[in-house]
PDB file of C-alpha atoms in Angstrom:
ATOM      1  CA  MET A 139     176.068   9.536  15.977  1.00 50.00           C
ATOM      2  CA  LYS A 140     176.044  13.126  14.638  1.00 49.00           C
ATOM      3  CA  GLN A 141     173.021  13.820  16.469  1.00 50.00           C
ATOM      4  CA  ILE A 142     174.200  12.169  20.073  1.00 49.00           C
ATOM      5  CA  LYS A 143     177.444  14.270  19.446  1.00 49.00           C
ATOM      6  CA  MET A 144     175.306  17.681  18.909  1.00 46.00           C
ATOM      7  CA  ASN A 145     172.739  16.842  21.969  1.00 50.00           C
ATOM      8  CA  ARG A 146     176.016  16.451  23.922  1.00 51.00           C
ATOM      9  CA  THR A 147     177.410  19.780  22.798  1.00 48.00           C
ATOM     10  CA  ILE A 148     174.086  21.651  23.526  1.00 49.00           C
ATOM     11  CA  LYS A 149     173.839  19.972  27.193  1.00 48.00           C
ATOM     12  CA  MET A 150     177.634  20.918  27.894  1.00 47.00           C
ATOM     13  CA  SER A 151     176.915  24.516  26.404  1.00 47.00           C
ATOM     14  CA  LEU A 152     173.707  24.983  28.635  1.00 43.00           C
ATOM     15  CA  ILE A 153     175.691  23.643  31.846  1.00 46.00           C
ATOM     16  CA  THR A 154     178.439  26.134  30.740  1.00 44.00           C
ATOM     17  CA  VAL A 155     175.876  28.884  30.582  1.00 39.00           C
ATOM     18  CA  ALA A 156     174.257  28.188  33.700  1.00 42.00           C
ATOM     19  CA  VAL A 157     177.571  28.103  35.744  1.00 40.00           C
ATOM     20  CA  LEU A 158     178.601  31.274  34.409  1.00 41.00           C
ATOM     21  CA  THR A 159     175.424  32.740  35.300  1.00 41.00           C
ATOM     22  CA  PHE A 160     175.309  31.448  38.779  1.00 39.00           C
ATOM     23  CA  THR A 161     179.036  32.591  39.214  1.00 40.00           C
ATOM     24  CA  ALA A 162     178.215  36.006  38.026  1.00 41.00           C
ATOM     25  CA  CYS A 163     175.135  36.585  40.168  1.00 44.00           C
ATOM     26  CA  ASN A 164     177.207  35.734  43.151  1.00 43.00           C
ATOM     27  CA  ASN A 165     180.061  37.955  42.343  1.00 44.00           C
ATOM     28  CA  GLN A 166     177.528  40.598  41.564  1.00 44.00           C
ATOM     29  CA  GLN A 167     176.030  40.274  44.911  1.00 45.00           C
ATOM     30  CA  GLY A 168     179.320  40.232  46.415  1.00 46.00           C
ATOM     31  CA  GLU A 169     180.320  43.439  44.943  1.00 44.00           C
ATOM     32  CA  ASN A 170     176.944  45.104  45.935  1.00 44.00           C
ATOM     33  CA  LYS A 171     177.200  44.045  49.455  1.00 40.00           C
ATOM     34  CA  THR A 172     180.847  45.356  49.521  1.00 38.00           C
ATOM     35  CA  GLN A 173     179.687  48.801  47.962  1.00 42.00           C
ATOM     36  CA  LYS A 174     176.833  49.300  50.399  1.00 38.00           C
ATOM     37  CA  GLU A 175     178.980  48.459  53.284  1.00 37.00           C
ATOM     38  CA  SER A 176     181.566  50.824  52.178  1.00 38.00           C
ATOM     39  CA  LYS A 177     178.798  53.603  51.796  1.00 39.00           C
ATOM     40  CA  GLY A 178     177.474  52.523  55.306  1.00 38.00           C
ATOM     41  CA  GLU A 179     174.349  51.219  53.835  1.00 38.00           C
ATOM     42  CA  THR A 180     172.448  48.235  55.340  1.00 38.00           C
ATOM     43  CA  SER A 181     170.525  45.679  53.788  1.00 38.00           C
ATOM     44  CA  VAL A 182     166.579  44.724  54.846  1.00 42.00           C
ATOM     45  CA  ILE A 183     166.432  41.181  55.861  1.00 42.00           C
ATOM     46  CA  THR A 184     163.427  39.889  53.572  1.00 41.00           C
ATOM     47  CA  ASP A 185     161.720  36.143  53.212  1.00 42.00           C
ATOM     48  CA  THR A 186     161.885  34.342  50.219  1.00 41.00           C
ATOM     49  CA  THR A 187     158.880  36.306  48.769  1.00 42.00           C
ATOM     50  CA  GLN A 188     161.063  39.667  49.349  1.00 43.00           C
ATOM     51  CA  ASN A 189     158.599  40.941  52.026  1.00 47.00           C
ATOM     52  CA  ALA A 190     160.748  42.707  54.992  1.00 55.00           C
ATOM     53  CA  ILE A 191     160.871  40.739  57.727  1.00 57.00           C
ATOM     54  CA  PRO A 192     159.867  42.679  60.996  1.00 59.00           C
ATOM     55  CA  LYS A 193     162.309  42.860  63.783  1.00 79.00           C
ATOM     56  CA  SER A 194     161.116  41.593  66.978  1.00 79.00           C
ATOM     57  CA  GLY A 195     162.688  40.389  70.537  1.00 90.00           C
ATOM     58  CA  LYS A 196     164.158  42.581  73.255  1.00 95.00           C
ATOM     59  CA  ILE A 197     166.803  44.920  72.868  1.00 95.00           C
ATOM     60  CA  ALA A 198     169.761  45.253  75.267  1.00 94.00           C
ATOM     61  CA  LEU A 199     169.766  48.668  76.933  1.00 95.00           C
ATOM     62  CA  ASP A 200     173.428  49.110  76.067  1.00 94.00           C
ATOM     63  CA  LYS A 201     172.346  48.671  72.363  1.00 93.00           C
ATOM     64  CA  LEU A 202     169.554  51.391  72.488  1.00 94.00           C
ATOM     65  CA  PRO A 203     170.361  54.293  69.947  1.00 94.00           C
ATOM     66  CA  ALA A 204     172.201  57.109  71.947  1.00 95.00           C
ATOM     67  CA  ASN A 205     169.355  59.488  70.745  1.00 96.00           C
ATOM     68  CA  ILE A 206     166.904  57.652  72.715  1.00 97.00           C
ATOM     69  CA  LYS A 207     168.615  57.813  75.666  1.00 97.00           C
ATOM     70  CA  GLU A 208     169.238  61.512  75.366  1.00 97.00           C
ATOM     71  CA  TYR A 209     165.442  61.753  74.620  1.00 97.00           C
ATOM     72  CA  VAL A 210     164.364  60.064  77.877  1.00 97.00           C
ATOM     73  CA  ASN A 211     167.134  62.030  79.887  1.00 96.00           C
ATOM     74  CA  GLN A 212     165.808  65.583  78.520  1.00 97.00           C
ATOM     75  CA  ASN A 213     162.098  65.002  78.401  1.00 96.00           C
ATOM     76  CA  PHE A 214     161.457  62.452  81.652  1.00 96.00           C
ATOM     77  CA  GLN A 215     164.093  63.466  84.348  1.00 94.00           C
ATOM     78  CA  GLY A 216     164.186  61.102  87.079  1.00 96.00           C
ATOM     79  CA  TYR A 217     162.855  58.355  84.862  1.00 97.00           C
ATOM     80  CA  SER A 218     164.966  55.224  84.266  1.00 97.00           C
ATOM     81  CA  ILE A 219     164.491  52.965  81.141  1.00 97.00           C
ATOM     82  CA  LYS A 220     163.602  49.457  82.321  1.00 97.00           C
ATOM     83  CA  SER A 221     163.170  47.599  78.958  1.00 97.00           C
ATOM     84  CA  ALA A 222     163.212  48.047  75.348  1.00 97.00           C
ATOM     85  CA  GLU A 223     162.069  45.813  72.432  1.00 96.00           C
ATOM     86  CA  TYR A 224     161.044  45.779  69.040  1.00 95.00           C
ATOM     87  CA  ASP A 225     157.431  46.475  68.301  1.00 92.00           C
ATOM     88  CA  PRO A 226     155.655  47.057  64.985  1.00 91.00           C
ATOM     89  CA  LEU A 227     153.562  49.988  63.993  1.00 91.00           C
ATOM     90  CA  CYS A 228     150.053  49.460  63.383  1.00 88.00           C
ATOM     91  CA  THR A 229     150.544  51.694  60.302  1.00 83.00           C
ATOM     92  CA  GLY A 230     153.474  49.220  59.204  1.00 87.00           C
ATOM     93  CA  GLY A 231     157.302  49.571  59.580  1.00 90.00           C
ATOM     94  CA  ASP A 232     159.302  48.786  62.639  1.00 93.00           C
ATOM     95  CA  ALA A 233     159.575  50.776  66.041  1.00 96.00           C
ATOM     96  CA  ILE A 234     161.531  50.368  69.325  1.00 97.00           C
ATOM     97  CA  ASP A 235     159.136  50.507  72.642  1.00 97.00           C
ATOM     98  CA  VAL A 236     160.953  51.764  75.263  1.00 98.00           C
ATOM     99  CA  VAL A 237     159.545  51.075  78.901  1.00 98.00           C
ATOM    100  CA  ILE A 238     160.397  53.941  81.580  1.00 98.00           C
ATOM    101  CA  SER A 239     159.418  54.333  85.106  1.00 97.00           C
ATOM    102  CA  LYS A 240     160.074  56.513  88.278  1.00 97.00           C
ATOM    103  CA  LYS A 241     159.188  55.861  91.590  1.00 96.00           C
ATOM    104  CA  GLY A 242     155.714  57.267  92.934  1.00 95.00           C
ATOM    105  CA  SER A 243     154.822  58.452  88.842  1.00 95.00           C
ATOM    106  CA  PRO A 244     153.180  56.211  86.252  1.00 93.00           C
ATOM    107  CA  ASN A 245     155.203  53.997  83.959  1.00 94.00           C
ATOM    108  CA  TYR A 246     155.171  54.840  80.235  1.00 97.00           C
ATOM    109  CA  SER A 247     155.956  53.440  77.106  1.00 97.00           C
ATOM    110  CA  LEU A 248     157.823  55.633  74.855  1.00 98.00           C
ATOM    111  CA  ILE A 249     157.665  54.729  70.846  1.00 98.00           C
ATOM    112  CA  PHE A 250     160.642  55.570  68.249  1.00 97.00           C
ATOM    113  CA  LEU A 251     161.506  54.765  65.101  1.00 96.00           C
ATOM    114  CA  LEU A 252     164.381  52.657  64.325  1.00 95.00           C
ATOM    115  CA  ASP A 253     166.409  55.809  63.901  1.00 94.00           C
ATOM    116  CA  GLY A 254     165.526  57.144  67.071  1.00 95.00           C
ATOM    117  CA  THR A 255     162.900  59.695  66.011  1.00 96.00           C
ATOM    118  CA  PHE A 256     160.040  60.191  68.768  1.00 97.00           C
ATOM    119  CA  VAL A 257     156.913  58.679  67.755  1.00 97.00           C
ATOM    120  CA  GLN A 258     154.537  58.726  70.745  1.00 97.00           C
ATOM    121  CA  ILE A 259     154.028  58.073  74.483  1.00 98.00           C
ATOM    122  CA  GLU A 260     151.639  55.381  75.676  1.00 97.00           C
ATOM    123  CA  GLU A 261     150.032  55.634  78.886  1.00 96.00           C
ATOM    124  CA  ASP A 262     147.357  52.843  80.155  1.00 96.00           C
ATOM    125  CA  ILE A 263     143.968  54.347  81.554  1.00 96.00           C
ATOM    126  CA  ASP A 264     140.898  52.804  82.484  1.00 96.00           C
ATOM    127  CA  LEU A 265     138.229  51.954  79.463  1.00 97.00           C
ATOM    128  CA  SER A 266     135.823  54.226  81.454  1.00 95.00           C
ATOM    129  CA  LYS A 267     137.805  57.206  80.817  1.00 96.00           C
ATOM    130  CA  ALA A 268     137.790  56.621  76.895  1.00 97.00           C
ATOM    131  CA  PRO A 269     136.188  59.246  75.021  1.00 97.00           C
ATOM    132  CA  SER A 270     132.470  58.268  74.516  1.00 97.00           C
ATOM    133  CA  LYS A 271     132.701  58.165  70.777  1.00 97.00           C
ATOM    134  CA  VAL A 272     135.473  55.709  71.002  1.00 98.00           C
ATOM    135  CA  LEU A 273     133.177  53.481  73.236  1.00 97.00           C
ATOM    136  CA  GLU A 274     130.197  53.839  70.798  1.00 97.00           C
ATOM    137  CA  VAL A 275     132.337  52.736  67.757  1.00 97.00           C
ATOM    138  CA  VAL A 276     133.652  49.744  69.919  1.00 97.00           C
ATOM    139  CA  LYS A 277     129.939  48.664  70.712  1.00 96.00           C
ATOM    140  CA  THR A 278     128.866  48.840  67.515  1.00 97.00           C
ATOM    141  CA  LYS A 279     131.765  48.071  64.670  1.00 96.00           C
ATOM    142  CA  TYR A 280     133.245  45.478  66.841  1.00 96.00           C
ATOM    143  CA  ALA A 281     130.062  43.757  68.601  1.00 94.00           C
ATOM    144  CA  GLY A 282     130.987  40.376  69.733  1.00 94.00           C
ATOM    145  CA  TYR A 283     134.485  41.550  70.763  1.00 97.00           C
ATOM    146  CA  LYS A 284     135.399  42.064  74.561  1.00 97.00           C
ATOM    147  CA  PRO A 285     137.455  45.281  75.207  1.00 97.00           C
ATOM    148  CA  ALA A 286     140.442  45.121  77.944  1.00 97.00           C
ATOM    149  CA  SER A 287     139.803  46.765  80.861  1.00 96.00           C
ATOM    150  CA  GLN A 288     142.175  49.436  80.034  1.00 97.00           C
ATOM    151  CA  ILE A 289     142.889  51.733  76.923  1.00 97.00           C
ATOM    152  CA  GLU A 290     146.386  53.215  75.894  1.00 97.00           C
ATOM    153  CA  ARG A 291     146.147  57.052  75.425  1.00 98.00           C
ATOM    154  CA  LEU A 292     148.537  57.957  72.818  1.00 98.00           C
ATOM    155  CA  THR A 293     150.057  61.372  72.677  1.00 98.00           C
ATOM    156  CA  LEU A 294     151.761  61.809  69.268  1.00 97.00           C
ATOM    157  CA  ALA A 295     155.039  63.962  68.654  1.00 97.00           C
ATOM    158  CA  ASP A 296     152.593  66.746  67.353  1.00 97.00           C
ATOM    159  CA  LYS A 297     150.803  66.401  70.548  1.00 97.00           C
ATOM    160  CA  SER A 298     147.777  64.766  68.978  1.00 97.00           C
ATOM    161  CA  ILE A 299     145.901  62.113  71.062  1.00 98.00           C
ATOM    162  CA  GLN A 300     144.744  58.838  69.957  1.00 98.00           C
ATOM    163  CA  TYR A 301     143.750  55.335  71.650  1.00 98.00           C
ATOM    164  CA  LEU A 302     144.748  51.897  71.359  1.00 97.00           C
ATOM    165  CA  LEU A 303     142.564  49.428  72.482  1.00 97.00           C
ATOM    166  CA  ASP A 304     142.970  45.429  72.547  1.00 97.00           C
ATOM    167  CA  ILE A 305     139.940  43.557  71.832  1.00 97.00           C
ATOM    168  CA  THR A 306     139.218  40.099  71.663  1.00 97.00           C
ATOM    169  CA  ARG A 307     136.789  37.358  70.359  1.00 96.00           C
ATOM    170  CA  ASP A 308     137.352  33.883  70.904  1.00 95.00           C
ATOM    171  CA  THR A 309     141.139  33.291  70.125  1.00 95.00           C
ATOM    172  CA  ILE A 310     141.123  36.254  67.874  1.00 95.00           C
ATOM    173  CA  THR A 311     142.880  39.459  69.412  1.00 95.00           C
ATOM    174  CA  LYS A 312     143.096  42.817  67.607  1.00 94.00           C
ATOM    175  CA  GLU A 313     144.760  46.130  68.293  1.00 95.00           C
ATOM    176  CA  VAL A 314     142.545  48.975  67.310  1.00 97.00           C
ATOM    177  CA  ILE A 315     143.522  52.811  67.296  1.00 97.00           C
ATOM    178  CA  PHE A 316     141.118  55.561  67.035  1.00 98.00           C
ATOM    179  CA  LYS A 317     141.101  59.134  67.121  1.00 97.00           C
ATOM    180  CA  GLU A 318     139.380  61.113  69.658  1.00 97.00           C
ATOM    181  CA  ASP A 319     136.129  61.332  67.350  1.00 97.00           C
ATOM    182  CA  GLY A 320     136.103  57.611  67.254  1.00 97.00           C
ATOM    183  CA  THR A 321     137.364  57.408  63.805  1.00 97.00           C
ATOM    184  CA  VAL A 322     139.278  54.258  63.317  1.00 97.00           C
ATOM    185  CA  ILE A 323     142.974  54.812  61.994  1.00 96.00           C
ATOM    186  CA  CYS A 324     144.008  51.123  61.783  1.00 95.00           C
ATOM    187  CA  GLU A 325     143.471  47.788  63.255  1.00 93.00           C
ATOM    188  CA  HIS A 326     145.766  44.536  63.333  1.00 87.00           C
TER     189      HIS A 326
END
């Protein structure tokens, strides 16, 4: 009889500890959220393994950061913003892809970090106008893949040039970014 009472006491103690721990954790999370909100911080949405979930989808034009709109107005006079969406960077991280157009001029995609920092401008050109070293690497390193008919010329904020090419084999499509000398910067 004494052993049954001890087992019951141990079980009740364990349940009490579990309830108190759960309550304390929930209260602490609430305090952290309140502290972050008062500091103007936001949390990153993560999956169950604590990996950051990339942002995706279209962005309403009235929700674009003001500095992105200002950048377009100052650097692309006469162009208007047609669309915006979240787009992951090849090297990791989230970005915003803003499509601009102007009658009688080429359309461009402007890539910005989430804080509105300009990253690059993307312009579609015919694949035949890509640097020969890029085309050589595509033929050797990516033999068996079919390249798209166009390649994107990327002009980065520092004015350096890179090229982005979509390649496909069966149901697999990759984006590959090259330096002008054919060096692969990244692929995904």
